[in-house]
Short mmCIF file of C-alpha atoms and ligand atoms in Angstrom, two decimals:
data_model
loop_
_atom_site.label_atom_id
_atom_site.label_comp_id
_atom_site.label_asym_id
_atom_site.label_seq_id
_atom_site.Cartn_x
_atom_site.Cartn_y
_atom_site.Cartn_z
CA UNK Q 1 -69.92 17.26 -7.45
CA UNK Q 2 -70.00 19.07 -3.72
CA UNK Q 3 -70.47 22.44 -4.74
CA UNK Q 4 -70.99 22.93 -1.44
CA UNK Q 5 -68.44 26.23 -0.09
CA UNK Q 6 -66.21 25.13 3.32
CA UNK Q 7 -68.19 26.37 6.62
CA UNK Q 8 -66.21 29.79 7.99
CA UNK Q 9 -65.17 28.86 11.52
CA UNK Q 10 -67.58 32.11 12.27
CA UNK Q 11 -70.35 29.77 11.59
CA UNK Q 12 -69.48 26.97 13.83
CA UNK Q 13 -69.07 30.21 16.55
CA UNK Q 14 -72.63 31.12 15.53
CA UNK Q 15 -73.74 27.52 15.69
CA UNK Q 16 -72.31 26.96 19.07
CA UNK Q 17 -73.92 30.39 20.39
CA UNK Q 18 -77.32 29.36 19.39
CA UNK Q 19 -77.29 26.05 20.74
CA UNK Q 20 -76.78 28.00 24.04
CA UNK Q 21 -79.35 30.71 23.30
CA UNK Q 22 -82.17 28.24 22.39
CA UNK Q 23 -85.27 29.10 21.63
CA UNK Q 24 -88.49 31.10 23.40
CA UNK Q 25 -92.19 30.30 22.42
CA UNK Q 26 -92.61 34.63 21.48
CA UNK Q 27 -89.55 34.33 18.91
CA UNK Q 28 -90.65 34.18 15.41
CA UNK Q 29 -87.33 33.85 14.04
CA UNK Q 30 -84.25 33.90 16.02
CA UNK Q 31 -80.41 33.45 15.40
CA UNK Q 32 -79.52 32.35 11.48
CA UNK Q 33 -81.52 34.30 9.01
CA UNK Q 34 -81.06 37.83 8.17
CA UNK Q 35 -82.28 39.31 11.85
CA UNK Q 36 -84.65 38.36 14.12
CA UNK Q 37 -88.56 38.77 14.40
CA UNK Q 38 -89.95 39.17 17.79
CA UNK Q 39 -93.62 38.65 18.48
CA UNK Q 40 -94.89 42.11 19.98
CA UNK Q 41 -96.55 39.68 22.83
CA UNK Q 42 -92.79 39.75 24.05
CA UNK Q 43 -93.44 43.12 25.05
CA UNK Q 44 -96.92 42.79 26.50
CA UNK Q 45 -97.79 46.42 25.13
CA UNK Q 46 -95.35 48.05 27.61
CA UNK Q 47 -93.00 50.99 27.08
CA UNK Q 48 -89.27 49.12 25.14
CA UNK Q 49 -86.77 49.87 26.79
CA UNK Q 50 -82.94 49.61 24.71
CA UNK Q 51 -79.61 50.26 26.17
CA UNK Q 52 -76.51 48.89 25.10
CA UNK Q 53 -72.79 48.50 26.27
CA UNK Q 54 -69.41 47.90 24.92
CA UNK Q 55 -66.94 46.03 27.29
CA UNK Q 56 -62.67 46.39 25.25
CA UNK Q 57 -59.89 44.02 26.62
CA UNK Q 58 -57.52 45.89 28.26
CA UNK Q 59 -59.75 48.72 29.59
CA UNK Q 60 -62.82 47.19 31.03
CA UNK Q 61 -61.46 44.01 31.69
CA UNK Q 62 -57.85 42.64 32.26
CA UNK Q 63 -55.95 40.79 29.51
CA UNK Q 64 -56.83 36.78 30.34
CA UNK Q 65 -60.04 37.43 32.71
CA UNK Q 66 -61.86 33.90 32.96
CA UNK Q 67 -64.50 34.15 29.86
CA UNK Q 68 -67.20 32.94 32.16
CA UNK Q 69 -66.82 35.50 33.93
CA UNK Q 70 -67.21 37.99 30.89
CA UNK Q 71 -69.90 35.96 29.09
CA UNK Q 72 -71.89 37.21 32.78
CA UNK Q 73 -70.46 40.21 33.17
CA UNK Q 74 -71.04 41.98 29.58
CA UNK Q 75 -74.89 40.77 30.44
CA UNK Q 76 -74.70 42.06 33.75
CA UNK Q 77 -73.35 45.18 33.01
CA UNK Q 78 -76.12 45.81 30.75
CA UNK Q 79 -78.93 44.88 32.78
CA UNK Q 80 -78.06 46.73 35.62
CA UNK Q 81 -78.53 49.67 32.87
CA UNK Q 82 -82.48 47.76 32.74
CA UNK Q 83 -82.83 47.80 36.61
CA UNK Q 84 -82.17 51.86 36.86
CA UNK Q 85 -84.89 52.03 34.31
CA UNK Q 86 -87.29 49.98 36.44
CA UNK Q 87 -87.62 47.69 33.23
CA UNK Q 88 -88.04 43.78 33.40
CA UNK Q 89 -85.01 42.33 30.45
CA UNK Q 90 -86.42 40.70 27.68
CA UNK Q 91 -84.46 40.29 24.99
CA UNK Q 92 -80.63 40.45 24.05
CA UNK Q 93 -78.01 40.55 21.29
CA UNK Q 94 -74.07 40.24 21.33
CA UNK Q 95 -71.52 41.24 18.78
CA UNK Q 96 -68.21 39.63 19.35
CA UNK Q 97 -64.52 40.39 18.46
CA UNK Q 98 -62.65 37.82 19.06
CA UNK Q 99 -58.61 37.63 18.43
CA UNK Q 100 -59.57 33.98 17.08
CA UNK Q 101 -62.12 31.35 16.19
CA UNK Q 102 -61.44 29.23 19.81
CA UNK Q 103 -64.89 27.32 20.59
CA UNK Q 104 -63.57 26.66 24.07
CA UNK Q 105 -63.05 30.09 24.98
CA UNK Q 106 -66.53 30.97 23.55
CA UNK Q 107 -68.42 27.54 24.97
CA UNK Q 108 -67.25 28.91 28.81
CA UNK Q 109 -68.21 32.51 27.81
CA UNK Q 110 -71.96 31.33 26.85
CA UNK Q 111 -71.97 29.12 30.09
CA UNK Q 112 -71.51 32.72 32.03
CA UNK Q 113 -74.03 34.20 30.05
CA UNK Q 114 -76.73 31.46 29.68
CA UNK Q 115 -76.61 31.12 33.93
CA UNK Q 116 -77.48 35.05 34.58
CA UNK Q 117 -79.99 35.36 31.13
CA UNK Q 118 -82.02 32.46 32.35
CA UNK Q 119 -82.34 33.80 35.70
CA UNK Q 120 -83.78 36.10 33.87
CA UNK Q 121 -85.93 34.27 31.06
CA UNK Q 122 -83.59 36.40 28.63
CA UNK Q 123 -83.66 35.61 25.13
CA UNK Q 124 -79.97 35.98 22.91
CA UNK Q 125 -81.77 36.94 19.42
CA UNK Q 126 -78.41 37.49 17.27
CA UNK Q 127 -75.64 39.61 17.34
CA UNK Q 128 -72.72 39.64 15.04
CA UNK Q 129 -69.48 37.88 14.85
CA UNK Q 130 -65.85 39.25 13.78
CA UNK Q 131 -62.10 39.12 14.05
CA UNK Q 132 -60.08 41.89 16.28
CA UNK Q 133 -59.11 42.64 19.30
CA UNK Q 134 -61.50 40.94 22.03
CA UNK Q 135 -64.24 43.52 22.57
CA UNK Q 136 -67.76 42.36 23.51
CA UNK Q 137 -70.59 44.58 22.99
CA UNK Q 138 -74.30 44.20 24.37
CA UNK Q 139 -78.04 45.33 23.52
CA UNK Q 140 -80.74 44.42 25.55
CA UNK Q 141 -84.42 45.42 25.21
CA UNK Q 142 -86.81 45.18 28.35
CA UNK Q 143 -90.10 46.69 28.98
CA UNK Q 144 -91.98 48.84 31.89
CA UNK Q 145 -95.36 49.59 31.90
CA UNK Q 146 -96.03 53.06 30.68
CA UNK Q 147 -94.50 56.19 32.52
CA UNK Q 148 -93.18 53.79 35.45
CA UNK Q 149 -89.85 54.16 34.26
CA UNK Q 150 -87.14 55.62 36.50
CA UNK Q 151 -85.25 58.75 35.49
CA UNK Q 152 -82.73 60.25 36.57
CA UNK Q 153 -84.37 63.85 36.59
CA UNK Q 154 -86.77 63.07 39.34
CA UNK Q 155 -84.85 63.55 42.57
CA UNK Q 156 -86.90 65.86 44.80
CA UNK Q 157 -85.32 68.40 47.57
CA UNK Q 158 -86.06 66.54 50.93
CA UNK Q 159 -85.55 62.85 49.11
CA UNK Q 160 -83.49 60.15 50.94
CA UNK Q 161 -80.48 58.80 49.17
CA UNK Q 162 -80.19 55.04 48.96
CA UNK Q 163 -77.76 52.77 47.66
CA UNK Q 164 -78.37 48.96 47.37
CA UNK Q 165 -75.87 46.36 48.51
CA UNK Q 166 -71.88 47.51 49.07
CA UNK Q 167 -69.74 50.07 47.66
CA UNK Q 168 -66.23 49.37 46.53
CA UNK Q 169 -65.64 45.85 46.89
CA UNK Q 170 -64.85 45.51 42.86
CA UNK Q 171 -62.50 47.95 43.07
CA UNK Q 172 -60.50 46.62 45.87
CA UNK Q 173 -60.82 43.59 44.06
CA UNK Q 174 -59.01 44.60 41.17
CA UNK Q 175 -56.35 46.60 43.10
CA UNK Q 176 -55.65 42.58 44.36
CA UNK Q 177 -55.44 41.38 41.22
CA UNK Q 178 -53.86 44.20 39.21
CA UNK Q 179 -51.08 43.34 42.40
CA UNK Q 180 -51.22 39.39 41.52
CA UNK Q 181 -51.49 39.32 45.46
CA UNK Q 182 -53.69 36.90 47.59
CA UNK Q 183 -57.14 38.24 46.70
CA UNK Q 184 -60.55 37.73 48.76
CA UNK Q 185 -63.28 35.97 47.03
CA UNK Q 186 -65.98 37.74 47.98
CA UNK Q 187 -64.36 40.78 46.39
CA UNK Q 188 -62.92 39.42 43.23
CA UNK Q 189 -66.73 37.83 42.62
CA UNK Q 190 -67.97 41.53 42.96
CA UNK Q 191 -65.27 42.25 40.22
CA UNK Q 192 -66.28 39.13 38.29
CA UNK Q 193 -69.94 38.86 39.10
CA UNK Q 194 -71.56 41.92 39.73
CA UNK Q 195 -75.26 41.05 40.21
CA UNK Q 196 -77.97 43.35 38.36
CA UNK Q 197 -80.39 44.63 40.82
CA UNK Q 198 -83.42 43.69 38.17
CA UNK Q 199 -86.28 42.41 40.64
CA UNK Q 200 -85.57 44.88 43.60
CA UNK Q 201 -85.79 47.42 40.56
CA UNK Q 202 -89.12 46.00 38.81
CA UNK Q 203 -90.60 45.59 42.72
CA UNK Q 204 -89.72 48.48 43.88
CA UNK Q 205 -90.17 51.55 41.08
CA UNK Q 206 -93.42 52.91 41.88
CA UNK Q 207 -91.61 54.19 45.42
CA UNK Q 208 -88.28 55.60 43.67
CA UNK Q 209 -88.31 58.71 42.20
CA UNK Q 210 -84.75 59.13 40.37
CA UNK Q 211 -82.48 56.54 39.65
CA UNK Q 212 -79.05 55.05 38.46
CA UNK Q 213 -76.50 52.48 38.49
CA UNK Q 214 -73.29 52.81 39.93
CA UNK Q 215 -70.79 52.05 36.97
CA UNK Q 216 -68.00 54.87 37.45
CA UNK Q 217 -67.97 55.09 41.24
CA UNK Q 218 -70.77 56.92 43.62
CA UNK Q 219 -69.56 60.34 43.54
CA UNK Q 220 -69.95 60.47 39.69
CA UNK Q 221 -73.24 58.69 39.16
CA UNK Q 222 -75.11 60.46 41.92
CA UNK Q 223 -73.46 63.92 40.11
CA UNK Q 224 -75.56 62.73 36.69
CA UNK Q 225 -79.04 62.80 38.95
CA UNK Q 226 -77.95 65.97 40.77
CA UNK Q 227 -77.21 67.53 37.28
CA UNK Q 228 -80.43 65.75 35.49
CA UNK Q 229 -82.75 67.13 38.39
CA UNK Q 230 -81.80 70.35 39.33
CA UNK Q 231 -80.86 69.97 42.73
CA UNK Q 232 -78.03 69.40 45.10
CA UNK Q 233 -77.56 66.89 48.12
CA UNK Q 234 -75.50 66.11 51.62
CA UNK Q 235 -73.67 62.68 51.29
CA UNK Q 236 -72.82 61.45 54.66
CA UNK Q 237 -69.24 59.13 54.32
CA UNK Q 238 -69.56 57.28 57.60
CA UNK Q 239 -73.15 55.87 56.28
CA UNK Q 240 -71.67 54.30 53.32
CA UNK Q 241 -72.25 50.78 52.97
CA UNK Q 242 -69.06 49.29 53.45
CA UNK Q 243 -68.72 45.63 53.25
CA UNK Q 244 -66.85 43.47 56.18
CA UNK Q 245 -64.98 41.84 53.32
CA UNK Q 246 -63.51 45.28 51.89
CA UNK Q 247 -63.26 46.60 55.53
CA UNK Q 248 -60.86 43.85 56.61
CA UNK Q 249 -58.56 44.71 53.94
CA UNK Q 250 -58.91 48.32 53.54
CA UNK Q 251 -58.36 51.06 56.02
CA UNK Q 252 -61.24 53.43 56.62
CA UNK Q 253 -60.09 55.99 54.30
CA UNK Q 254 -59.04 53.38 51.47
CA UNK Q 255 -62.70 52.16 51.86
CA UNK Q 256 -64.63 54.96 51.77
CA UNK Q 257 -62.37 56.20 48.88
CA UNK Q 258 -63.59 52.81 47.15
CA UNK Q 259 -66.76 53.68 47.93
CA UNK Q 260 -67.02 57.14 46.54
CA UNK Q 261 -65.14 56.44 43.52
CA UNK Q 262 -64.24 53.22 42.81
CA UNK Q 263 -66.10 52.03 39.11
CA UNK Q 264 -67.86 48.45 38.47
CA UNK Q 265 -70.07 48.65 41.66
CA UNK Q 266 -73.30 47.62 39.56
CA UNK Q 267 -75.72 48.76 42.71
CA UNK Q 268 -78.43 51.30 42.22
CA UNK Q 269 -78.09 54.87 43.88
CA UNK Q 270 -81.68 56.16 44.37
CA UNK Q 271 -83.85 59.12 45.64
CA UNK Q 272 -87.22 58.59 47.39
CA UNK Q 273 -89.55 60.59 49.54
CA UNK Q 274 -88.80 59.71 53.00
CA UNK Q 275 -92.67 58.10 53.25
CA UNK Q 276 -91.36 55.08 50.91
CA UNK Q 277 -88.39 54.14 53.56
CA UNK Q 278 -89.67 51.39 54.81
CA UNK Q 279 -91.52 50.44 51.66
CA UNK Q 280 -88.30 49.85 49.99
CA UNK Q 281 -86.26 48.44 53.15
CA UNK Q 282 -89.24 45.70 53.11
CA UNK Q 283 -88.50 44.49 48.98
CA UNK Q 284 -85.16 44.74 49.82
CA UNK Q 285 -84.94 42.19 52.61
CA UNK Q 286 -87.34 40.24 50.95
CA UNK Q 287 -84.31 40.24 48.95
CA UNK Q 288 -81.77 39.71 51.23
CA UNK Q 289 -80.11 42.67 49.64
CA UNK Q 290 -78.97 45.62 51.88
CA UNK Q 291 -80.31 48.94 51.36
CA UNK Q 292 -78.69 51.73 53.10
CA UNK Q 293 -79.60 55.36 53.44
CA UNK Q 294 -76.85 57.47 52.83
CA UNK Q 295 -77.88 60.87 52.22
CA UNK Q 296 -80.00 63.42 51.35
CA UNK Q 297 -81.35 65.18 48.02
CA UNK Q 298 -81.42 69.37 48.74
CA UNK Q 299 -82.75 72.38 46.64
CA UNK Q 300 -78.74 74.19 46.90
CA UNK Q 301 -76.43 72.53 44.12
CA UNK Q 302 -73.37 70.72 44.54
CA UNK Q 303 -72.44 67.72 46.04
CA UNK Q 304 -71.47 67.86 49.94
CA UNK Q 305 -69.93 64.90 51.41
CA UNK Q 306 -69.68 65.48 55.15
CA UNK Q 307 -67.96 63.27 58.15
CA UNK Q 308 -69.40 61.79 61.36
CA UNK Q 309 -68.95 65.08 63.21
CA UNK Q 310 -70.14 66.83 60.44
CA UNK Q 311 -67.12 68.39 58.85
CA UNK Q 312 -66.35 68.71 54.97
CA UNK Q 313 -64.57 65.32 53.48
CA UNK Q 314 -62.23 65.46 51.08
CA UNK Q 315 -61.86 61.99 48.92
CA UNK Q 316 -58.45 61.49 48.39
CA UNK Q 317 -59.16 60.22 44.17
CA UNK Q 318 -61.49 61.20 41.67
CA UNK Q 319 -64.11 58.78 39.62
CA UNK Q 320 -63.53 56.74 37.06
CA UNK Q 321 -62.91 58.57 33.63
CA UNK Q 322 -63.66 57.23 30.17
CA UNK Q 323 -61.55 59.80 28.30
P1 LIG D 1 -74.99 38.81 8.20
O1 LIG D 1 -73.86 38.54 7.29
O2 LIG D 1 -76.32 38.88 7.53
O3 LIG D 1 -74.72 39.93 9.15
P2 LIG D 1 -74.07 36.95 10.15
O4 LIG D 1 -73.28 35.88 9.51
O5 LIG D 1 -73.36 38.07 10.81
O6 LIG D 1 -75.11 37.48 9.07
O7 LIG D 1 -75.04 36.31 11.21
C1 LIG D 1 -75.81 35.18 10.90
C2 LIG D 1 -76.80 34.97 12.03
O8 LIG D 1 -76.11 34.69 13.22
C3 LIG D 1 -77.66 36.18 12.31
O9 LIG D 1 -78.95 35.69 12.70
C4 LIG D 1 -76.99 36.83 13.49
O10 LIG D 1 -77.90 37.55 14.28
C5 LIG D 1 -76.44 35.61 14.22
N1 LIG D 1 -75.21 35.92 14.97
C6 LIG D 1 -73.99 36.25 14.49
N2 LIG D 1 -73.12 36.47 15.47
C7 LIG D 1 -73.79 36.28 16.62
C8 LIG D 1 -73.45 36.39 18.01
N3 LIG D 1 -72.21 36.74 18.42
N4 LIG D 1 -74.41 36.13 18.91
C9 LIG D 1 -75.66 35.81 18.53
N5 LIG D 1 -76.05 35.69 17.26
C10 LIG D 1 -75.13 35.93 16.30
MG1 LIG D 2 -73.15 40.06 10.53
#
């Protein structure tokens, strides 16, 4: 007699994931036992560096978003978390709620993930697998060499301000789609496909002194190195990088609004001394990824955003808010 029990369909889920995930040589044991062993050659006797992110239907992504899109974006969320550390990814996992067992949903969702992790050489190790409401939550581990990571308590009075690539385009793109109305590509695919800035990051550390990544819009991610370091700055709006695809769409004010405050940017926001400048402006068109000075990092607190003639600007909405 088959005393064999029926497989759950969570097992044929797991089976499918970690025909995705495969296999690295520095993984002792990875997806099906108990957890996973790692080989501390993975790390290369570097600093570990752990971060982790939850992404809920219905307030980080809308209701029927493509799930190759989220399989890369919960990754890509997370590693742009890496890149403001300076840290090189490693190593994944990924718990999963999922409204029901459909392998076709989750066989497009590992497509979206498998294309950015092996740009990476990222290895899935587990994760966990249960019923609910769709929620998708990520850990990755990554290492820097020792005290080369990037803080966000290091900005220094007299620092430049740079921000990588353009500011607002996911918003805007999720104003078009929240309207169902025609949408540009190239700003939907900043929505959809937000790219982690990982090797301008890992390149480009030992000339940044703070850093972060802009997840809830400029004005409040620049605030959490201001606070962290103990100093102020002068933001100048009519230096913000502002992409041609977002300008065509968006009046001036609408875009630098974006800018400031519209969330899912997934760029870094850095300080440097102004010696590095060209330093950094050579990794990042090595690149091809703009790198724009916007600002500057001052001994009085507070935040100043000023225009082109150098008047006070008021933004006309506030950052993204979790709570
Ligand atoms: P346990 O009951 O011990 O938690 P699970 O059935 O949850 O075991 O998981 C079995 C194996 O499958 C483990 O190695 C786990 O890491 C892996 N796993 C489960 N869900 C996922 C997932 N969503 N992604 C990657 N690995 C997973
Ligand atoms: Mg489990």
């Amino acid at each position: 007699m088959n005393t064999r029990p029926p497989q759950a369909p969570e097992f044929s889920l797991i089976d499918l994931i970690a025909r995705h995930a495969g296999q690295r040589a520095d993984v002792v044991l990875g997806i099906g036992d108990d957890a996973a062993l790692l080989d501390a050659s993975a790390f290369n006797g570097q600093q570990i560096v752990i971060c982790t992110d939850t992404l809920v239907e219905g307030t980080h992504f809308l209701p029927g978003t493509a799930p190759q899109s989220l399989g890369h974006k919960s990754l890509a969320v997370n590693l742009s978390d890496l890149a403001a550390m300076g840290a090189e990814p490693r190593v994944a996992t990924l718990s999963l709620t999922l409204p029901t067992a459909g392998s076709a949903w989750l066989e497009q969702f590992m497509t979206g993930w498998q294309t950015l992790a092996r740009s990476y050489d990222l290895q899935l190790l587990g994760g966990d697998t249960t019923r609910g409401p769709l929620s998708i939550t990520v850990t990755t581990i990554g290492r820097v060499p020792p005290g080369e990571a990037l803080m966000r308590e290091s900005a220094q009075p007299g620092d430049l301000i740079l921000v990588t690539g353009s500011l607002g385009d996911a918003a805007m793109g999720l104003i078009q789609r929240r309207a169902a109305a025609v949408s540009d590509d190239r700003l939907t695919e900043q929505l959809d496909q937000p790219q982690p800035r990982v090797h301008f990051a890992c390149q480009a550390r030992a000339s940044i002194h703070a850093c972060i990544d802009v997840s809830d819009g400029l004005l409040a991610d620049l605030t959490h190195i201001l606070d962290a370091s103990g100093c102020g700055a002068t933001v100048e709006v009519e230096n913000l990088p502002i992409s041609k695809a977002l300008g065509a769409v968006a009046g001036q004010r609408l875009a630098r609004d974006l800018a400031l405050t519209g969330g899912d940017d997934y760029e870094l926001c850095l300080s440097c001394a102004p010696d590095q400048l060209v330093r950094l402006q050579d990794i990042a068109s090595s690149l091809s990824l703009p790198l724009t000075c916007i600002g500057k990092i001052e001994s009085l607190s507070g935040l100043r955003l000023t225009d082109a003639q150098g008047q006070p600007y008021h933004p006309g909405r506030m950052s993204y808010q979790h709570f």
